[in-house]
Amino acid sequence: MNNLVILPILIPLITATILLLIPKRIMLQKVISVVALSLTTIASIVLVHTVFNNGIQTLELGSWRPPFGIVLVADMFSSLLVLTGVIVSFMCILFAFRSIGKERERYYYYAFTQFLITGVMGAFLTGDMFNLFVFFEVMLMASYALIVLGGTRLQLRESLKYVLVNVISSALFVIALAYLYGVVGTLNMADVSSRVAESGQTGLLTVIAILFLIVFGLKGGIFPLFFWLPGSYKAPPYAITALFGALLTKVGVYAIYRTFTLIFYHEPQITHQIIGILAGITILIGAIGAIAYKDVKKILIYNIVTAVGVIVYGVAIATETGYAGGIYYLVHDMVIKGALFLLAGAMFAITGTNKIQQMGGLIKRHPLLGWMFFVASIALAGIPPLSGFVGKVLLVQGGLEAEHYVFVGVMLFSSLLVLYSVMKIFMNCFFKAEVLSEKEEKGSTKGLVYPAVILLAISAFLGLGAEVIYPYVWQAAETLMDPSIYIQAVLKE
Amino acid sequence: MEIVIIIVAGILIATATYLMLSKSILRIVIGTGLLAHGAHILLLAMGGLKRGAAPLLGQQADAYADPLPQALILTAIVISFGVTSFFLVLAYRAYQELKTDDMDKLRGNENHE
């Protein structure tokens, strides 16, 4: 029992409710958002620290013993994601202060962001399958509002598709929950896990597992269920795309990790093999998309798809090294995707376009922006001193231990393509002949760059200070490897 | 009894799939409504349809119906209600702005914004 566990959900929720009351007072909204996010960050840091020292923290809501009540569970995996998620959304909101515009701010932009954070944090921390569904919906509804906020033609067109896809995947989620309840008769994750382990994973449960894979794959954007992602993420402004790219798909990935390490781990030759194959194809498709486009935003969006494939493959490796690599890469990717989208947003603020051909020579007047984009690019590709390297090394190591040579080849090859795709942006937009003279520039980057600076500093720390992060990641991987730790912490038998 | 409900749910979901694959936005929204219905009665059927009193302690019965699926469905209904109303308004707004309800005409890429 520890009330600390609920703070990352409760603070954004209360903040959002307050923000609903003061839509026209923008300055006050900004102050409240910053204060609330600082508090949430502090709470998450304390949470990570507590979990590290005292093991898994649980909170039985209303003092109902699990499996009868809803229980919130913070193990190291979820607390790390909570901390990263809060920091990234903090930076996205700081970016939004100067970029999102009065009109959107007056129509509840900050309130919706807080609701989105509530949903994401809840999804990370819950220990109940149906509660996971509810937090998914909280997150998705906030994202529907954010994706269409502003109401441009492109946003309307794309949000129709986005909403439709998510309505279908939510209905499938309910159906999957119905089947699961019909078979095991409980919805508490730890209890489901122990009952599945008792009865052995029958064919029926494997079918349900694959249905869950389809549901979470739709949310997370793995092949062949990623088709909605490039169009939808293209539509909203950069501050919102950064938030989506860093958080939303990662919640689907987290859910895949949770279900396939905690509940459905008894038939790896079926489920984990399917996950592995799909993840491999996802990596390739994302990389192909990233090199095909000449549009900054599209390239970065396809890089999300690649990263999702890389992270999800950690489940298929199913060793402690593989999980550790996946977790490390997940944390790194949330940070670096946030940074890249914010930098691209700053470029958009200067040039007013996403097309590579219409930019050029930006380095002359924006050297800081240019070199930061360079650093973010090589971090994304996984060049040694930066954060992307450690996760990929662990994944390669895990892949070699598990003798998945094809995957290791695919991942290393995709790193090359990813590097090519972002270097294409860097070389074309920052070097080459100048396209825009000083007077033609659409705006300044004043105040837009420093959130990305902070994210890049964190990324550099994740790479250089890997020794500091390692024990945390290994503890998370250990819990994923051995579900009985989780079950005992929740059910206390 | 479960068999009947499951077949009905199957028919609902099949109809929903058919409607959601059509061109008009309104038919798609109707499809999502049917899909939600299918999912909800499936949830009810999977909880078991044994005979028993309504889950009210005042009924003093020997056996009660399982209350958990009913609570889950109530939650899911409210959620899908909220999403459907948002979806309808979104479709209306898109119709006003884009002057079409034909999903085929809503394709296009960056060059046709």
Coordinates of C-alpha atoms in Angstrom, one line a residue:
Chain A
M1 CA 0.0 0.0 0.0
N2 CA 1.5 3.3 -1.1
N3 CA -0.4 6.4 -2.1
L4 CA 2.6 7.5 -4.1
V5 CA 1.6 5.2 -6.9
I6 CA -1.5 7.1 -7.8
L7 CA 0.1 10.6 -7.9
P8 CA 1.2 10.5 -11.5
I9 CA -2.4 9.8 -12.5
L10 CA -4.1 12.1 -10.0
I11 CA -2.1 15.3 -10.5
P12 CA -2.7 15.6 -14.2
L13 CA -6.4 14.6 -13.7
I14 CA -7.0 17.3 -11.2
T15 CA -5.0 19.8 -13.2
A16 CA -7.1 19.0 -16.3
T17 CA -10.3 19.6 -14.4
I18 CA -9.1 22.9 -13.1
L19 CA -7.9 24.0 -16.6
L20 CA -11.4 23.3 -18.0
L21 CA -12.7 26.1 -15.8
I22 CA -10.4 28.8 -17.1
P23 CA -10.3 28.5 -20.9
K24 CA -9.7 32.2 -21.6
R25 CA -6.9 32.9 -19.1
I26 CA -4.0 31.6 -21.1
M27 CA -1.2 32.8 -18.8
L28 CA -2.8 31.2 -15.8
Q29 CA -3.2 27.9 -17.8
K30 CA 0.5 27.9 -18.6
V31 CA 1.5 28.5 -15.0
I32 CA -0.8 25.8 -13.7
S33 CA 0.4 23.3 -16.4
V34 CA 4.1 23.9 -15.5
V35 CA 3.5 23.6 -11.8
A36 CA 1.5 20.4 -12.2
L37 CA 4.0 18.8 -14.5
S38 CA 6.8 19.7 -12.2
L39 CA 5.0 18.1 -9.3
T40 CA 4.3 15.0 -11.5
T41 CA 7.9 14.8 -12.4
I42 CA 9.0 14.9 -8.8
A43 CA 6.4 12.3 -7.9
S44 CA 7.7 10.0 -10.7
I45 CA 11.3 10.4 -9.6
V46 CA 10.4 9.5 -6.1
L47 CA 8.4 6.6 -7.4
V48 CA 11.3 5.2 -9.4
H49 CA 13.5 5.6 -6.4
T50 CA 11.1 3.9 -4.1
V51 CA 10.6 1.0 -6.4
F52 CA 14.3 0.6 -6.9
N53 CA 14.9 0.4 -3.1
N54 CA 11.8 -1.4 -1.9
G55 CA 10.6 -3.5 -4.8
I56 CA 7.2 -3.3 -6.5
Q57 CA 4.8 -0.8 -5.0
T58 CA 1.0 -1.5 -5.2
L59 CA -2.0 0.5 -4.2
E60 CA -5.3 -1.3 -3.6
L61 CA -7.9 1.2 -4.5
G62 CA -10.6 1.4 -1.8
S63 CA -8.7 -1.2 0.2
W64 CA -10.3 -4.0 -1.7
R65 CA -8.0 -7.0 -1.8
P66 CA -7.0 -8.0 -5.3
P67 CA -8.3 -9.7 -7.4
F68 CA -11.6 -8.2 -6.2
G69 CA -10.7 -4.5 -6.4
I70 CA -8.7 -2.6 -8.9
V71 CA -5.0 -2.5 -8.0
L72 CA -2.4 0.0 -9.3
V73 CA 1.0 -1.6 -9.7
A74 CA 4.3 0.2 -10.1
D75 CA 7.1 -2.1 -11.0
M76 CA 10.4 -0.8 -12.4
F77 CA 9.3 -1.1 -16.0
S78 CA 6.2 1.0 -15.5
S79 CA 7.8 3.6 -13.2
L80 CA 10.6 4.1 -15.7
L81 CA 8.1 4.7 -18.5
V82 CA 6.0 7.0 -16.2
L83 CA 9.1 9.1 -15.5
T84 CA 10.1 9.3 -19.2
G85 CA 6.6 10.0 -20.3
V86 CA 6.2 12.9 -17.9
I87 CA 9.5 14.5 -18.9
V88 CA 8.8 14.2 -22.6
S89 CA 5.3 15.6 -22.3
F90 CA 6.6 18.4 -20.1
M91 CA 9.0 19.4 -22.9
C92 CA 6.3 19.1 -25.5
I93 CA 4.1 21.5 -23.5
L94 CA 7.0 24.0 -23.1
F95 CA 7.4 23.8 -26.9
A96 CA 3.7 24.4 -27.3
F97 CA 3.8 27.6 -25.3
R98 CA 5.4 29.4 -28.2
S99 CA 4.2 27.4 -31.1
I100 CA 0.6 26.2 -30.7
G101 CA -1.1 29.6 -31.0
K102 CA -3.8 31.6 -29.1
E103 CA -6.7 30.0 -30.9
R104 CA -5.9 26.4 -29.9
E105 CA -4.9 27.5 -26.4
R106 CA -8.3 29.1 -25.8
Y107 CA -10.0 25.9 -26.8
Y108 CA -8.7 23.7 -24.0
Y109 CA -5.4 22.6 -25.5
Y110 CA -3.7 22.4 -22.1
A111 CA -6.7 20.6 -20.5
F112 CA -6.7 17.9 -23.3
T113 CA -2.9 17.4 -22.9
Q114 CA -3.3 16.8 -19.2
F115 CA -6.1 14.3 -19.9
L116 CA -3.8 12.6 -22.4
I117 CA -1.1 12.4 -19.8
T118 CA -3.6 11.0 -17.3
G119 CA -4.6 8.2 -19.7
V120 CA -1.0 7.3 -20.5
M121 CA 0.1 7.3 -16.9
G122 CA -2.9 5.2 -15.9
A123 CA -2.2 2.7 -18.7
F124 CA 1.3 2.3 -17.4
L125 CA 0.4 1.9 -13.8
T126 CA -2.8 -0.2 -13.8
G127 CA -2.9 -3.8 -12.8
D128 CA -6.3 -4.7 -14.2
M129 CA -7.1 -5.5 -17.8
F130 CA -10.4 -3.7 -17.9
N131 CA -8.9 -0.7 -16.2
L132 CA -6.3 -0.7 -18.9
F133 CA -9.0 -0.5 -21.5
V134 CA -10.6 2.5 -19.7
F135 CA -7.3 4.3 -19.5
F136 CA -6.7 3.6 -23.1
E137 CA -10.0 5.2 -23.8
V138 CA -9.1 8.3 -21.7
M139 CA -5.9 8.6 -23.6
L140 CA -7.6 8.1 -27.0
M141 CA -10.4 10.5 -26.4
A142 CA -8.0 13.2 -25.5
S143 CA -6.0 12.3 -28.6
Y144 CA -9.1 12.6 -30.8
A145 CA -9.7 16.1 -29.5
L146 CA -6.1 17.0 -29.9
I147 CA -5.7 15.7 -33.4
V148 CA -8.7 17.7 -34.7
L149 CA -8.2 20.8 -32.5
G150 CA -8.0 23.7 -34.9
G151 CA -10.2 22.1 -37.5
T152 CA -8.2 22.5 -40.7
R153 CA -9.3 20.5 -43.7
L154 CA -6.4 18.1 -43.4
Q155 CA -7.0 17.5 -39.7
L156 CA -10.7 16.8 -40.2
R157 CA -10.0 14.3 -43.0
E158 CA -7.3 12.4 -41.1
S159 CA -9.1 12.4 -37.8
L160 CA -12.1 10.7 -39.3
K161 CA -9.8 7.8 -40.2
Y162 CA -8.0 7.9 -36.9
V163 CA -11.2 7.8 -34.9
L164 CA -12.6 5.0 -37.0
V165 CA -9.5 2.8 -36.6
N166 CA -9.4 3.4 -32.9
V167 CA -13.1 2.7 -32.4
I168 CA -12.7 -0.6 -34.1
S169 CA -9.6 -1.5 -32.1
S170 CA -11.5 -0.6 -28.9
A171 CA -14.4 -2.8 -29.8
L172 CA -11.9 -5.6 -30.4
F173 CA -10.3 -4.9 -27.0
V174 CA -13.8 -5.3 -25.4
I175 CA -14.3 -8.6 -27.3
A176 CA -10.8 -9.9 -26.3
L177 CA -11.6 -9.0 -22.6
A178 CA -15.0 -10.8 -22.9
Y179 CA -13.2 -14.0 -24.1
L180 CA -10.6 -13.7 -21.4
Y181 CA -13.2 -13.3 -18.7
G182 CA -15.2 -16.2 -20.2
V183 CA -12.1 -18.5 -20.0
V184 CA -10.4 -17.5 -16.7
G185 CA -13.1 -15.6 -14.9
T186 CA -11.0 -12.7 -13.6
L187 CA -9.5 -9.5 -15.0
N188 CA -6.8 -8.7 -12.5
M189 CA -3.5 -9.2 -14.4
A190 CA -1.7 -11.0 -11.6
D191 CA -4.7 -13.3 -11.0
V192 CA -5.2 -13.9 -14.7
S193 CA -1.5 -14.8 -15.0
S194 CA -1.5 -17.3 -12.1
R195 CA -4.7 -18.9 -13.4
V196 CA -3.3 -19.2 -16.9
A197 CA -0.2 -20.8 -15.4
E198 CA -2.3 -23.3 -13.4
S199 CA -4.4 -24.5 -16.3
G200 CA -1.6 -24.3 -18.8
Q201 CA -2.0 -22.1 -21.9
T202 CA -4.6 -24.0 -23.9
G203 CA -5.3 -23.3 -27.6
L204 CA -8.2 -21.1 -26.7
L205 CA -5.9 -18.8 -24.6
T206 CA -3.4 -18.7 -27.4
V207 CA -6.1 -17.4 -29.7
I208 CA -7.1 -14.8 -27.1
A209 CA -3.4 -13.8 -26.9
I210 CA -3.2 -13.2 -30.6
L211 CA -6.4 -11.2 -30.4
F212 CA -4.7 -9.0 -27.8
L213 CA -1.7 -8.8 -30.1
I214 CA -4.0 -7.4 -32.8
V215 CA -5.6 -4.9 -30.5
F216 CA -2.3 -3.6 -29.1
G217 CA -0.6 -3.8 -32.5
L218 CA -3.3 -1.5 -33.8
K219 CA -2.6 1.0 -31.0
G220 CA 1.2 0.6 -31.3
G221 CA 1.4 0.6 -35.1
I222 CA 3.1 -2.8 -35.9
F223 CA 3.0 -4.4 -39.4
P224 CA 0.3 -4.9 -40.9
L225 CA -1.7 -2.6 -38.6
F226 CA 0.3 0.6 -38.9
F227 CA -1.5 1.9 -42.0
W228 CA -3.4 4.6 -40.1
L229 CA -0.3 6.1 -38.5
P230 CA 1.5 8.1 -41.2
G231 CA -1.6 10.0 -42.3
S232 CA -2.9 10.7 -38.8
Y233 CA 0.3 11.9 -37.3
K234 CA 0.9 14.2 -40.3
A235 CA -2.2 16.2 -39.6
P236 CA -1.8 18.0 -36.2
P237 CA 0.8 20.7 -35.5
Y238 CA 4.3 19.6 -34.3
A239 CA 3.7 20.1 -30.6
I240 CA 0.9 17.6 -30.7
T241 CA 2.6 15.2 -33.1
A242 CA 5.6 15.1 -30.8
L243 CA 3.4 14.2 -27.9
F244 CA 1.7 11.5 -30.0
G245 CA 4.9 10.1 -31.4
A246 CA 6.6 9.9 -28.0
L247 CA 3.7 8.6 -26.0
L248 CA 0.8 7.0 -27.8
T249 CA 2.3 4.2 -29.8
K250 CA 4.6 3.4 -26.8
V251 CA 1.5 2.6 -24.7
G252 CA 0.5 -0.1 -27.2
V253 CA 4.1 -1.4 -27.0
Y254 CA 4.0 -1.3 -23.2
A255 CA 0.8 -3.3 -23.3
I256 CA 2.3 -5.9 -25.6
Y257 CA 5.3 -6.3 -23.2
R258 CA 3.0 -6.6 -20.2
T259 CA 0.6 -9.2 -21.7
F260 CA 3.2 -11.3 -23.3
T261 CA 5.6 -11.4 -20.4
L262 CA 3.1 -11.6 -17.6
I263 CA 0.2 -13.6 -18.9
F264 CA 0.8 -15.4 -22.2
Y265 CA 4.3 -16.6 -22.0
H266 CA 3.6 -20.4 -22.1
E267 CA 3.5 -20.9 -25.8
P268 CA 6.4 -18.8 -27.1
Q269 CA 6.8 -21.0 -30.2
I270 CA 3.5 -19.7 -31.4
T271 CA 2.9 -16.2 -30.0
H272 CA 6.5 -15.0 -29.7
Q273 CA 7.4 -16.3 -33.1
I274 CA 4.5 -14.3 -34.6
I275 CA 5.6 -11.2 -32.7
G276 CA 9.1 -11.7 -33.9
I277 CA 8.2 -12.0 -37.6
L278 CA 5.8 -9.0 -37.4
A279 CA 8.4 -6.9 -35.6
G280 CA 11.0 -7.7 -38.2
I281 CA 8.7 -6.7 -41.1
T282 CA 7.7 -3.6 -39.1
I283 CA 11.3 -2.5 -38.9
L284 CA 11.8 -3.0 -42.7
I285 CA 8.5 -1.2 -43.6
G286 CA 9.3 1.7 -41.4
A287 CA 12.8 2.0 -42.8
I288 CA 11.5 1.8 -46.4
G289 CA 9.0 4.5 -45.7
A290 CA 11.6 6.7 -44.1
I291 CA 13.9 6.6 -47.1
A292 CA 11.1 7.0 -49.6
Y293 CA 9.8 10.4 -48.6
K294 CA 11.1 13.9 -49.1
D295 CA 9.0 15.4 -46.3
V296 CA 10.6 16.0 -42.9
K297 CA 7.5 15.0 -40.9
K298 CA 6.8 11.9 -42.9
I299 CA 10.4 10.7 -42.5
L300 CA 10.2 11.1 -38.8
I301 CA 6.8 9.4 -38.6
Y302 CA 8.1 6.3 -40.4
N303 CA 11.0 6.3 -38.0
I304 CA 8.4 5.8 -35.2
V305 CA 7.2 2.6 -37.0
T306 CA 10.8 1.3 -37.2
A307 CA 11.4 2.0 -33.6
V308 CA 8.2 0.2 -32.6
G309 CA 9.4 -2.8 -34.5
V310 CA 12.8 -2.8 -32.8
I311 CA 11.3 -2.4 -29.3
V312 CA 8.6 -5.1 -29.8
Y313 CA 11.3 -7.5 -30.9
G314 CA 12.6 -7.5 -27.4
V315 CA 9.5 -9.6 -26.5
A316 CA 10.3 -12.1 -29.1
I317 CA 13.8 -12.6 -27.8
A318 CA 12.4 -13.4 -24.4
T319 CA 15.6 -13.4 -22.5
E320 CA 16.7 -11.0 -19.8
T321 CA 19.1 -9.3 -22.1
G322 CA 16.4 -9.0 -24.8
Y323 CA 14.0 -7.4 -22.3
A324 CA 16.6 -5.1 -21.0
G325 CA 17.5 -4.0 -24.5
G326 CA 13.8 -3.4 -25.4
I327 CA 13.2 -1.4 -22.2
Y328 CA 16.4 0.7 -22.7
Y329 CA 15.4 1.3 -26.4
L330 CA 11.9 2.2 -25.4
V331 CA 13.0 4.8 -22.9
H332 CA 15.6 6.2 -25.4
D333 CA 13.1 6.3 -28.2
M334 CA 10.5 8.2 -26.2
V335 CA 13.1 10.9 -25.5
I336 CA 14.7 11.1 -28.9
K337 CA 11.4 11.1 -30.9
G338 CA 10.2 13.9 -28.7
A339 CA 13.5 15.8 -29.4
L340 CA 13.4 15.1 -33.2
F341 CA 9.8 16.3 -33.6
L342 CA 10.5 19.4 -31.6
L343 CA 13.5 20.2 -33.7
A344 CA 11.6 19.6 -36.9
G345 CA 8.9 21.8 -35.4
A346 CA 11.4 24.6 -35.0
M347 CA 12.5 24.1 -38.6
F348 CA 8.9 24.3 -39.7
A349 CA 8.5 27.6 -37.7
I350 CA 11.4 29.0 -39.7
T351 CA 10.5 27.8 -43.2
G352 CA 6.8 27.2 -43.1
T353 CA 7.1 24.0 -45.0
N354 CA 7.9 20.3 -44.5
K355 CA 9.3 19.7 -47.9
I356 CA 13.0 19.1 -48.0
Q357 CA 13.5 20.7 -51.4
Q358 CA 12.1 24.0 -50.1
M359 CA 14.7 24.3 -47.3
G360 CA 18.4 24.6 -47.5
G361 CA 21.3 26.4 -45.9
L362 CA 19.6 26.7 -42.6
I363 CA 22.9 26.1 -40.8
K364 CA 24.1 29.6 -41.7
R365 CA 21.7 31.5 -39.5
H366 CA 20.6 28.6 -37.2
P367 CA 23.8 26.7 -36.2
L368 CA 22.5 25.6 -32.8
L369 CA 19.4 24.1 -34.4
G370 CA 21.5 22.4 -37.1
W371 CA 24.0 20.8 -34.8
M372 CA 21.3 19.7 -32.4
F373 CA 19.4 18.0 -35.2
F374 CA 22.7 16.3 -36.2
V375 CA 23.2 15.0 -32.6
A376 CA 19.6 13.8 -32.4
S377 CA 20.0 12.0 -35.8
I378 CA 23.0 10.1 -34.8
A379 CA 21.4 9.3 -31.4
L380 CA 18.4 7.9 -33.3
A381 CA 20.6 5.8 -35.5
G382 CA 22.6 4.5 -32.5
I383 CA 26.1 5.9 -32.8
P384 CA 28.1 4.9 -29.7
P385 CA 28.3 7.9 -27.2
L386 CA 24.6 8.5 -27.4
S387 CA 21.5 6.7 -26.1
G388 CA 20.4 4.7 -29.1
F389 CA 23.6 2.7 -29.0
V390 CA 23.1 0.9 -25.6
G391 CA 19.6 -0.4 -26.3
K392 CA 20.6 -1.7 -29.7
V393 CA 23.7 -3.4 -28.4
L394 CA 21.7 -5.2 -25.8
L395 CA 19.1 -6.2 -28.4
V396 CA 21.9 -7.5 -30.7
Q397 CA 23.5 -9.4 -27.9
G398 CA 20.1 -10.9 -26.9
G399 CA 19.3 -11.7 -30.5
L400 CA 22.7 -13.5 -30.9
E401 CA 22.2 -15.4 -27.7
A402 CA 18.8 -16.5 -28.9
E403 CA 20.3 -17.3 -32.3
H404 CA 18.0 -14.9 -34.2
Y405 CA 20.6 -14.0 -36.8
V406 CA 18.1 -12.8 -39.4
F407 CA 16.7 -10.3 -36.9
V408 CA 20.1 -9.0 -35.9
G409 CA 20.9 -8.5 -39.6
V410 CA 17.6 -6.7 -40.3
M411 CA 18.0 -4.4 -37.3
L412 CA 21.6 -3.4 -38.2
F413 CA 20.6 -2.9 -41.8
S414 CA 17.6 -0.8 -40.7
S415 CA 19.9 1.4 -38.5
L416 CA 21.8 2.2 -41.7
L417 CA 18.6 3.2 -43.5
V418 CA 17.4 5.2 -40.5
L419 CA 20.7 7.0 -40.5
Y420 CA 20.4 7.7 -44.2
S421 CA 16.9 9.0 -43.9
V422 CA 17.7 11.5 -41.1
M423 CA 21.0 12.5 -42.7
K424 CA 19.1 13.2 -45.8
I425 CA 17.1 15.8 -43.8
F426 CA 20.3 17.2 -42.3
M427 CA 22.3 17.5 -45.5
N428 CA 19.5 18.9 -47.6
C429 CA 17.9 21.3 -45.1
F430 CA 21.0 22.6 -43.3
F431 CA 23.6 22.6 -46.1
K432 CA 23.1 23.0 -49.8
A433 CA 22.3 26.4 -51.3
E434 CA 20.3 28.8 -49.3
V435 CA 16.7 28.9 -50.3
L436 CA 15.2 31.4 -47.9
S437 CA 16.9 34.8 -47.3
E438 CA 16.7 36.4 -43.8
K439 CA 13.6 38.4 -44.8
E440 CA 11.7 35.4 -46.2
E441 CA 11.8 33.4 -43.0
K442 CA 8.4 32.8 -41.6
G443 CA 9.3 33.1 -37.9
S444 CA 12.0 32.8 -35.3
T445 CA 13.0 29.8 -33.2
K446 CA 12.9 32.0 -30.1
G447 CA 12.0 29.7 -27.1
L448 CA 11.4 26.7 -29.4
V449 CA 14.8 25.1 -29.1
Y450 CA 15.4 24.8 -25.4
P451 CA 12.9 22.0 -24.7
A452 CA 14.8 19.9 -27.3
V453 CA 18.1 20.9 -25.7
I454 CA 16.9 19.4 -22.4
L455 CA 15.7 16.2 -24.2
L456 CA 19.0 15.9 -26.0
A457 CA 20.8 16.3 -22.7
I458 CA 18.8 13.5 -21.3
S459 CA 19.5 11.4 -24.3
A460 CA 23.2 12.0 -23.9
F461 CA 23.0 11.1 -20.3
L462 CA 21.2 7.9 -21.2
G463 CA 24.2 7.1 -23.4
L464 CA 27.1 8.3 -21.4
G465 CA 25.6 7.6 -18.0
A466 CA 24.5 4.1 -18.9
E467 CA 26.1 2.7 -15.8
V468 CA 23.8 4.8 -13.7
I469 CA 20.7 3.6 -15.6
Y470 CA 21.7 0.0 -16.0
P471 CA 20.7 -1.3 -12.5
Y472 CA 17.2 0.2 -13.0
V473 CA 16.8 -1.4 -16.4
W474 CA 18.0 -4.7 -15.2
Q475 CA 15.6 -4.7 -12.3
A476 CA 12.8 -4.0 -14.8
A477 CA 14.0 -6.8 -17.1
E478 CA 14.2 -9.2 -14.1
T479 CA 10.6 -8.6 -13.2
L480 CA 9.5 -9.2 -16.8
M481 CA 11.5 -12.4 -16.9
D482 CA 10.0 -13.8 -13.7
P483 CA 6.3 -13.1 -13.5
S484 CA 6.1 -14.7 -10.0
I485 CA 7.7 -11.5 -8.5
Y486 CA 4.9 -9.4 -9.9
I487 CA 2.2 -11.9 -8.9
Q488 CA 3.5 -12.2 -5.3
A489 CA 3.8 -8.4 -5.0
V490 CA 0.1 -8.0 -6.0
L491 CA -1.6 -11.0 -4.5
K492 CA 0.6 -11.2 -1.5
E493 CA 0.2 -15.0 -1.0
Chain B
M1 CA -28.9 -19.7 -24.6
E2 CA -25.3 -18.6 -24.9
I3 CA -25.2 -20.1 -28.4
V4 CA -28.1 -17.9 -29.6
I5 CA -26.5 -14.8 -28.2
I6 CA -23.2 -15.6 -29.7
I7 CA -24.8 -16.1 -33.1
V8 CA -26.6 -12.8 -32.8
A9 CA -23.4 -11.1 -31.8
G10 CA -21.7 -12.7 -34.9
I11 CA -24.5 -11.4 -37.1
L12 CA -24.2 -7.9 -35.6
I13 CA -20.4 -7.8 -36.0
A14 CA -20.7 -9.1 -39.6
T15 CA -23.2 -6.4 -40.4
A16 CA -21.0 -3.8 -38.8
T17 CA -18.0 -4.9 -40.8
Y18 CA -20.0 -4.7 -44.0
L19 CA -21.3 -1.2 -43.1
M20 CA -17.8 0.1 -42.1
L21 CA -16.4 -1.0 -45.5
S22 CA -18.9 1.2 -47.3
K23 CA -18.3 4.7 -48.7
S24 CA -20.7 6.9 -46.8
I25 CA -19.5 8.3 -43.5
L26 CA -23.0 7.9 -41.9
R27 CA -23.1 4.2 -42.8
I28 CA -19.7 3.8 -41.2
V29 CA -20.9 5.5 -38.0
I30 CA -23.9 3.2 -37.9
G31 CA -21.5 0.3 -38.4
T32 CA -19.4 1.4 -35.3
G33 CA -22.7 1.5 -33.3
L34 CA -23.5 -2.1 -34.3
L35 CA -20.0 -3.2 -33.6
A36 CA -20.3 -1.8 -30.1
H37 CA -23.6 -3.6 -29.6
G38 CA -22.0 -6.9 -30.8
A39 CA -19.1 -6.5 -28.4
H40 CA -21.4 -5.7 -25.5
I41 CA -23.8 -8.6 -25.8
L42 CA -20.8 -10.8 -26.4
L43 CA -19.4 -9.6 -23.1
L44 CA -22.7 -10.5 -21.4
A45 CA -22.8 -13.9 -23.0
M46 CA -19.2 -14.7 -22.1
G47 CA -19.9 -13.9 -18.4
G48 CA -22.4 -16.8 -18.5
L49 CA -26.2 -16.6 -18.8
K50 CA -27.2 -18.9 -15.9
R51 CA -30.5 -18.4 -14.2
G52 CA -30.5 -16.2 -11.2
A53 CA -32.0 -13.1 -9.7
A54 CA -30.9 -9.6 -10.7
P55 CA -27.8 -8.7 -8.7
L56 CA -29.7 -6.8 -5.9
L57 CA -29.1 -8.1 -2.4
G58 CA -32.7 -7.1 -1.5
Q59 CA -33.9 -9.9 -3.7
Q60 CA -32.9 -12.6 -1.1
A61 CA -32.3 -15.2 -3.9
D62 CA -30.2 -18.4 -3.7
A63 CA -28.3 -17.5 -6.9
Y64 CA -27.6 -14.2 -8.6
A65 CA -26.6 -13.3 -12.1
D66 CA -22.9 -12.4 -12.4
P67 CA -22.7 -8.6 -11.6
L68 CA -19.1 -8.1 -13.0
P69 CA -19.9 -8.2 -16.7
Q70 CA -22.9 -5.9 -16.2
A71 CA -20.6 -3.3 -14.6
L72 CA -18.1 -3.8 -17.4
I73 CA -20.8 -3.3 -20.1
L74 CA -22.1 -0.3 -18.4
T75 CA -18.7 1.3 -18.5
A76 CA -18.1 0.2 -22.1
I77 CA -21.5 1.6 -23.1
V78 CA -20.8 5.0 -21.7
I79 CA -17.4 5.1 -23.4
S80 CA -18.8 4.1 -26.8
F81 CA -21.6 6.5 -26.4
G82 CA -19.1 9.4 -25.8
V83 CA -17.0 8.3 -28.7
T84 CA -20.0 7.9 -31.0
S85 CA -21.3 11.4 -30.3
F86 CA -17.8 12.8 -30.9
F87 CA -17.6 10.8 -34.1
L88 CA -21.0 12.1 -35.3
V89 CA -20.1 15.7 -34.7
L90 CA -16.8 15.2 -36.4
A91 CA -18.6 13.7 -39.4
Y92 CA -21.0 16.6 -39.5
R93 CA -18.1 19.1 -39.2
A94 CA -16.2 17.3 -41.9
Y95 CA -19.3 17.3 -44.1
Q96 CA -19.6 21.1 -43.7
E97 CA -16.0 21.8 -44.3
L98 CA -15.1 19.2 -47.0
K99 CA -18.5 19.2 -48.7
T100 CA -18.6 15.4 -49.1
D101 CA -19.5 12.3 -47.1
D102 CA -17.8 10.0 -49.6
M103 CA -14.7 8.3 -48.0
D104 CA -13.3 7.7 -51.4
K105 CA -13.1 11.5 -52.0
L106 CA -11.3 11.9 -48.7
R107 CA -8.2 10.2 -49.9
G108 CA -5.5 12.3 -51.4
N109 CA -2.1 13.4 -50.2
E110 CA -0.3 16.6 -49.2
N111 CA -0.6 18.1 -52.7
H112 CA -4.4 18.2 -52.5
E113 CA -5.1 19.8 -49.2

